[in-house]
PDB file of C-alpha atoms in Angstrom:
ATOM      1  CA  MET X   9     -50.627 -58.435-148.360  1.00 70.00           C
ATOM      2  CA  SER X  10     -51.060 -57.523-144.728  1.00 75.00           C
ATOM      3  CA  PRO X  11     -48.864 -54.945-143.015  1.00 82.00           C
ATOM      4  CA  SER X  12     -45.580 -55.813-141.361  1.00 88.00           C
ATOM      5  CA  ALA X  13     -44.265 -54.887-137.942  1.00 91.00           C
ATOM      6  CA  PHE X  14     -41.261 -53.928-135.896  1.00 96.00           C
ATOM      7  CA  MET X  15     -40.947 -55.722-132.558  1.00 96.00           C
ATOM      8  CA  VAL X  16     -38.621 -55.391-129.592  1.00 98.00           C
ATOM      9  CA  PHE X  17     -38.253 -58.310-127.176  1.00 98.00           C
ATOM     10  CA  LEU X  18     -36.955 -57.444-123.710  1.00 98.00           C
ATOM     11  CA  GLY X  19     -35.908 -59.187-120.535  1.00 98.00           C
ATOM     12  CA  VAL X  20     -35.868 -56.670-117.685  1.00 99.00           C
ATOM     13  CA  ASP X  21     -34.988 -56.674-113.998  1.00 98.00           C
ATOM     14  CA  MET X  22     -38.290 -54.998-113.099  1.00 98.00           C
ATOM     15  CA  ASP X  23     -41.390 -56.470-111.519  1.00 97.00           C
ATOM     16  CA  LEU X  24     -44.148 -55.639-114.002  1.00 98.00           C
ATOM     17  CA  SER X  25     -46.792 -57.880-112.435  1.00 96.00           C
ATOM     18  CA  GLY X  26     -48.819 -54.792-111.477  1.00 96.00           C
ATOM     19  CA  TYR X  27     -49.300 -53.908-115.152  1.00 97.00           C
ATOM     20  CA  PRO X  28     -51.907 -55.506-117.422  1.00 96.00           C
ATOM     21  CA  THR X  29     -50.648 -58.253-119.726  1.00 95.00           C
ATOM     22  CA  LEU X  30     -51.693 -56.312-122.834  1.00 94.00           C
ATOM     23  CA  ILE X  31     -51.245 -52.554-123.040  1.00 95.00           C
ATOM     24  CA  LYS X  32     -52.419 -50.757-126.188  1.00 92.00           C
ATOM     25  CA  ASP X  33     -51.445 -47.180-126.920  1.00 88.00           C
ATOM     26  CA  LEU X  34     -53.617 -46.563-129.947  1.00 85.00           C
ATOM     27  CA  ASP X  35     -52.676 -42.881-130.104  1.00 87.00           C
ATOM     28  CA  GLY X  36     -48.984 -43.808-129.984  1.00 87.00           C
ATOM     29  CA  GLY X  37     -49.453 -46.596-132.534  1.00 91.00           C
ATOM     30  CA  TYR X  38     -47.885 -49.403-130.529  1.00 94.00           C
ATOM     31  CA  GLY X  39     -48.665 -52.119-128.037  1.00 95.00           C
ATOM     32  CA  ILE X  40     -46.879 -53.829-125.181  1.00 96.00           C
ATOM     33  CA  VAL X  41     -47.353 -57.454-124.182  1.00 96.00           C
ATOM     34  CA  ILE X  42     -45.922 -58.419-120.810  1.00 97.00           C
ATOM     35  CA  ASN X  43     -45.434 -62.094-121.610  1.00 96.00           C
ATOM     36  CA  SER X  44     -44.371 -63.035-118.081  1.00 97.00           C
ATOM     37  CA  ASN X  45     -47.699 -61.764-116.718  1.00 96.00           C
ATOM     38  CA  ALA X  46     -49.476 -64.322-118.910  1.00 95.00           C
ATOM     39  CA  ASP X  47     -46.945 -67.050-118.013  1.00 95.00           C
ATOM     40  CA  PRO X  48     -44.791 -66.353-114.931  1.00 96.00           C
ATOM     41  CA  ALA X  49     -42.411 -69.172-115.966  1.00 96.00           C
ATOM     42  CA  LEU X  50     -41.087 -66.869-118.718  1.00 96.00           C
ATOM     43  CA  ALA X  51     -39.063 -64.747-116.267  1.00 97.00           C
ATOM     44  CA  PRO X  52     -37.520 -65.195-112.811  1.00 97.00           C
ATOM     45  CA  ARG X  53     -39.420 -63.711-109.861  1.00 95.00           C
ATOM     46  CA  GLY X  54     -39.061 -59.920-109.781  1.00 96.00           C
ATOM     47  CA  MET X  55     -38.161 -59.782-113.475  1.00 98.00           C
ATOM     48  CA  ALA X  56     -40.218 -59.625-116.658  1.00 98.00           C
ATOM     49  CA  SER X  57     -40.315 -60.614-120.298  1.00 98.00           C
ATOM     50  CA  LEU X  58     -42.092 -58.222-122.634  1.00 97.00           C
ATOM     51  CA  THR X  59     -42.647 -57.450-126.288  1.00 97.00           C
ATOM     52  CA  ILE X  60     -43.266 -54.029-127.799  1.00 97.00           C
ATOM     53  CA  ILE X  61     -44.817 -53.958-131.276  1.00 95.00           C
ATOM     54  CA  THR X  62     -45.697 -51.353-133.881  1.00 96.00           C
ATOM     55  CA  LEU X  63     -46.581 -51.535-137.558  1.00 94.00           C
ATOM     56  CA  ALA X  64     -43.631 -50.933-139.886  1.00 95.00           C
ATOM     57  CA  ASN X  65     -42.913 -50.462-143.563  1.00 94.00           C
ATOM     58  CA  TYR X  66     -40.663 -53.060-145.174  1.00 93.00           C
ATOM     59  CA  TYR X  67     -38.967 -50.411-147.304  1.00 94.00           C
ATOM     60  CA  ASP X  68     -37.934 -48.329-144.286  1.00 94.00           C
ATOM     61  CA  PHE X  69     -35.195 -50.892-143.598  1.00 95.00           C
ATOM     62  CA  PRO X  70     -32.036 -51.338-145.718  1.00 95.00           C
ATOM     63  CA  PRO X  71     -30.906 -54.817-146.855  1.00 94.00           C
ATOM     64  CA  ARG X  72     -30.445 -57.261-143.970  1.00 92.00           C
ATOM     65  CA  GLY X  73     -26.925 -57.743-142.645  1.00 91.00           C
ATOM     66  CA  THR X  74     -25.588 -54.363-143.748  1.00 96.00           C
ATOM     67  CA  GLU X  75     -24.204 -51.816-141.291  1.00 97.00           C
ATOM     68  CA  GLU X  76     -26.981 -49.444-142.315  1.00 97.00           C
ATOM     69  CA  TYR X  77     -29.602 -52.131-141.534  1.00 97.00           C
ATOM     70  CA  LEU X  78     -28.115 -52.818-138.092  1.00 97.00           C
ATOM     71  CA  ARG X  79     -27.980 -49.084-137.333  1.00 97.00           C
ATOM     72  CA  ARG X  80     -31.604 -48.558-138.438  1.00 97.00           C
ATOM     73  CA  LYS X  81     -32.750 -51.600-136.428  1.00 97.00           C
ATOM     74  CA  ARG X  82     -30.956 -50.322-133.301  1.00 97.00           C
ATOM     75  CA  GLU X  83     -32.384 -46.811-133.723  1.00 98.00           C
ATOM     76  CA  ALA X  84     -35.910 -48.153-134.244  1.00 98.00           C
ATOM     77  CA  ALA X  85     -35.592 -50.331-131.122  1.00 98.00           C
ATOM     78  CA  GLU X  86     -34.369 -47.405-129.023  1.00 98.00           C
ATOM     79  CA  ALA X  87     -37.210 -45.199-130.288  1.00 97.00           C
ATOM     80  CA  LEU X  88     -39.848 -47.842-129.526  1.00 97.00           C
ATOM     81  CA  ILE X  89     -38.440 -48.392-126.029  1.00 98.00           C
ATOM     82  CA  ARG X  90     -38.587 -44.619-125.414  1.00 97.00           C
ATOM     83  CA  ARG X  91     -42.240 -44.635-126.439  1.00 96.00           C
ATOM     84  CA  ALA X  92     -42.934 -47.539-124.069  1.00 97.00           C
ATOM     85  CA  GLU X  93     -41.313 -45.602-121.216  1.00 97.00           C
ATOM     86  CA  LYS X  94     -44.340 -43.291-121.254  1.00 95.00           C
ATOM     87  CA  ILE X  95     -46.240 -46.271-119.854  1.00 96.00           C
ATOM     88  CA  ILE X  96     -43.410 -48.082-118.015  1.00 97.00           C
ATOM     89  CA  PRO X  97     -41.129 -45.330-116.642  1.00 98.00           C
ATOM     90  CA  GLY X  98     -37.429 -46.218-116.390  1.00 97.00           C
ATOM     91  CA  LEU X  99     -37.762 -49.268-118.644  1.00 98.00           C
ATOM     92  CA  SER X 100     -34.526 -48.613-120.563  1.00 98.00           C
ATOM     93  CA  LYS X 101     -32.460 -48.620-117.355  1.00 98.00           C
ATOM     94  CA  HIS X 102     -33.603 -52.150-116.485  1.00 98.00           C
ATOM     95  CA  ILE X 103     -32.933 -54.011-119.739  1.00 98.00           C
ATOM     96  CA  ILE X 104     -30.916 -57.197-119.247  1.00 98.00           C
ATOM     97  CA  VAL X 105     -31.413 -58.679-122.707  1.00 98.00           C
ATOM     98  CA  SER X 106     -32.998 -57.352-125.879  1.00 98.00           C
ATOM     99  CA  ASP X 107     -33.599 -58.383-129.447  1.00 98.00           C
ATOM    100  CA  ALA X 108     -35.583 -56.865-132.276  1.00 98.00           C
ATOM    101  CA  ALA X 109     -37.372 -58.029-135.403  1.00 96.00           C
ATOM    102  CA  THR X 110     -37.894 -55.908-138.508  1.00 96.00           C
ATOM    103  CA  PRO X 111     -40.139 -56.610-141.489  1.00 95.00           C
ATOM    104  CA  LYS X 112     -37.030 -58.159-143.091  1.00 96.00           C
ATOM    105  CA  THR X 113     -36.741 -60.533-140.097  1.00 94.00           C
ATOM    106  CA  PHE X 114     -40.350 -61.649-140.579  1.00 88.00           C
ATOM    107  CA  GLU X 115     -39.731 -62.157-144.291  1.00 91.00           C
ATOM    108  CA  ARG X 116     -36.643 -64.260-143.532  1.00 92.00           C
ATOM    109  CA  TYR X 117     -38.342 -66.585-141.050  1.00 87.00           C
ATOM    110  CA  THR X 118     -41.823 -66.827-142.586  1.00 82.00           C
ATOM    111  CA  SER X 119     -41.066 -66.390-146.319  1.00 81.00           C
ATOM    112  CA  MET X 120     -43.966 -63.924-146.439  1.00 80.00           C
ATOM    113  CA  PRO X 121     -43.324 -61.156-148.980  1.00 80.00           C
ATOM    114  CA  GLU X 122     -42.371 -57.849-147.351  1.00 84.00           C
ATOM    115  CA  GLY X 123     -42.604 -59.484-143.923  1.00 83.00           C
ATOM    116  CA  ALA X 124     -46.411 -59.583-143.949  1.00 79.00           C
ATOM    117  CA  ILE X 125     -47.400 -60.574-140.412  1.00 75.00           C
ATOM    118  CA  TYR X 126     -50.913 -61.815-141.265  1.00 72.00           C
ATOM    119  CA  ALA X 127     -50.214 -63.173-144.760  1.00 68.00           C
ATOM    120  CA  PHE X 128     -52.855 -61.692-147.049  1.00 64.00           C
ATOM    121  CA  ASP X 129     -54.752 -58.519-146.263  1.00 63.00           C
ATOM    122  CA  GLN X 130     -57.018 -58.948-143.221  1.00 60.00           C
ATOM    123  CA  SER X 131     -60.151 -57.344-144.639  1.00 63.00           C
ATOM    124  CA  ILE X 132     -63.726 -58.476-145.109  1.00 61.00           C
ATOM    125  CA  GLU X 133     -63.270 -58.258-148.880  1.00 66.00           C
ATOM    126  CA  THR X 134     -60.410 -60.780-148.817  1.00 63.00           C
ATOM    127  CA  ARG X 135     -61.781 -64.252-149.417  1.00 68.00           C
ATOM    128  CA  ARG X 136     -59.273 -66.742-148.097  1.00 68.00           C
ATOM    129  CA  PRO X 137     -59.364 -70.314-149.358  1.00 68.00           C
ATOM    130  CA  TYR X 138     -61.137 -72.828-147.143  1.00 74.00           C
ATOM    131  CA  PHE X 139     -59.262 -75.949-146.006  1.00 79.00           C
ATOM    132  CA  LYS X 140     -60.961 -78.324-148.469  1.00 83.00           C
ATOM    133  CA  THR X 141     -59.668 -78.485-152.028  1.00 84.00           C
ATOM    134  CA  PRO X 142     -60.971 -80.268-155.139  1.00 88.00           C
ATOM    135  CA  ILE X 143     -58.009 -82.675-154.857  1.00 91.00           C
ATOM    136  CA  LYS X 144     -58.849 -85.671-152.654  1.00 89.00           C
ATOM    137  CA  GLY X 145     -56.638 -85.756-149.562  1.00 88.00           C
ATOM    138  CA  LEU X 146     -55.206 -82.255-150.077  1.00 90.00           C
ATOM    139  CA  TYR X 147     -56.071 -79.793-147.339  1.00 88.00           C
ATOM    140  CA  LEU X 148     -54.907 -76.219-146.725  1.00 84.00           C
ATOM    141  CA  VAL X 149     -54.290 -74.669-143.314  1.00 86.00           C
ATOM    142  CA  GLY X 150     -52.290 -71.698-142.092  1.00 81.00           C
ATOM    143  CA  ALA X 151     -52.131 -67.918-142.197  1.00 77.00           C
ATOM    144  CA  SER X 152     -53.048 -67.696-145.888  1.00 77.00           C
ATOM    145  CA  THR X 153     -56.272 -69.691-145.458  1.00 80.00           C
ATOM    146  CA  PHE X 154     -59.538 -69.256-143.567  1.00 78.00           C
ATOM    147  CA  PRO X 155     -59.875 -67.738-140.949  1.00 77.00           C
ATOM    148  CA  GLY X 156     -56.661 -65.710-141.424  1.00 71.00           C
ATOM    149  CA  GLY X 157     -53.322 -64.743-139.938  1.00 71.00           C
ATOM    150  CA  GLY X 158     -52.128 -64.641-136.363  1.00 71.00           C
ATOM    151  CA  VAL X 159     -51.287 -67.475-133.985  1.00 70.00           C
ATOM    152  CA  GLU X 160     -54.858 -68.076-132.832  1.00 76.00           C
ATOM    153  CA  ALA X 161     -56.350 -67.997-136.333  1.00 78.00           C
ATOM    154  CA  VAL X 162     -53.694 -70.378-137.674  1.00 80.00           C
ATOM    155  CA  ALA X 163     -54.371 -72.817-134.807  1.00 85.00           C
ATOM    156  CA  ILE X 164     -58.112 -72.583-135.477  1.00 84.00           C
ATOM    157  CA  SER X 165     -57.567 -73.360-139.178  1.00 85.00           C
ATOM    158  CA  GLY X 166     -55.710 -76.533-138.211  1.00 86.00           C
ATOM    159  CA  ILE X 167     -58.351 -77.548-135.668  1.00 86.00           C
ATOM    160  CA  ILE X 168     -61.208 -77.031-138.147  1.00 84.00           C
ATOM    161  CA  CYS X 169     -59.414 -79.150-140.745  1.00 87.00           C
ATOM    162  CA  ALA X 170     -58.423 -81.909-138.286  1.00 88.00           C
ATOM    163  CA  ASN X 171     -61.967 -82.083-136.929  1.00 86.00           C
ATOM    164  CA  ASP X 172     -63.372 -82.457-140.444  1.00 83.00           C
ATOM    165  CA  ILE X 173     -60.861 -85.144-141.423  1.00 87.00           C
ATOM    166  CA  SER X 174     -61.475 -87.126-138.223  1.00 86.00           C
ATOM    167  CA  GLY X 175     -65.246 -86.795-138.515  1.00 82.00           C
ATOM    168  CA  TRP X 176     -65.593 -85.046-135.162  1.00 75.00           C
ATOM    169  CA  ARG X 177     -68.691 -82.898-134.898  1.00 66.00           C
ATOM    170  CA  ILE X 178     -70.136 -80.668-132.191  1.00 61.00           C
ATOM    171  CA  LYS X 179     -73.441 -82.156-131.107  1.00 61.00           C
ATOM    172  CA  ALA X 180     -76.444 -79.886-130.551  1.00 58.00           C
ATOM    173  CA  VAL X 181     -77.567 -79.646-126.942  1.00 53.00           C
TER     174      VAL X 181
END
């Protein structure tokens, strides 16, 4: 399976339009996506919507719904926000709304074991099934098929399949 992640979603009363939409801190092991820079309709003028993400181990979080789980989730969110403040100083003082997702959250909403965010392992050695099957009329699309996990890859798998079913082909120029 692929790794899982811990994500913090924030609405802040800061203008972050001067920052890039995607900020990667590879040394720190996390990334920031300022969603409202990609789509200004996601936050009122002078405010921002952002997501902070890092890889996480499913077993680092207690069972969902327990006090221990909620405490661990809160602590992990606070720690990730502190890390992001190295790039966006004062971030924690401007939070209006926040939410967080643990590997257990991803498991709950996607039914992927251990909250795998890309379904199966994303490696060259992993051969994902193609959309065509030996059963007439049965097609496979999604994160567990070619070309892989992630929003873009899942959309591409659906487009490839739909194009094949409809007979659409790219013509050579």
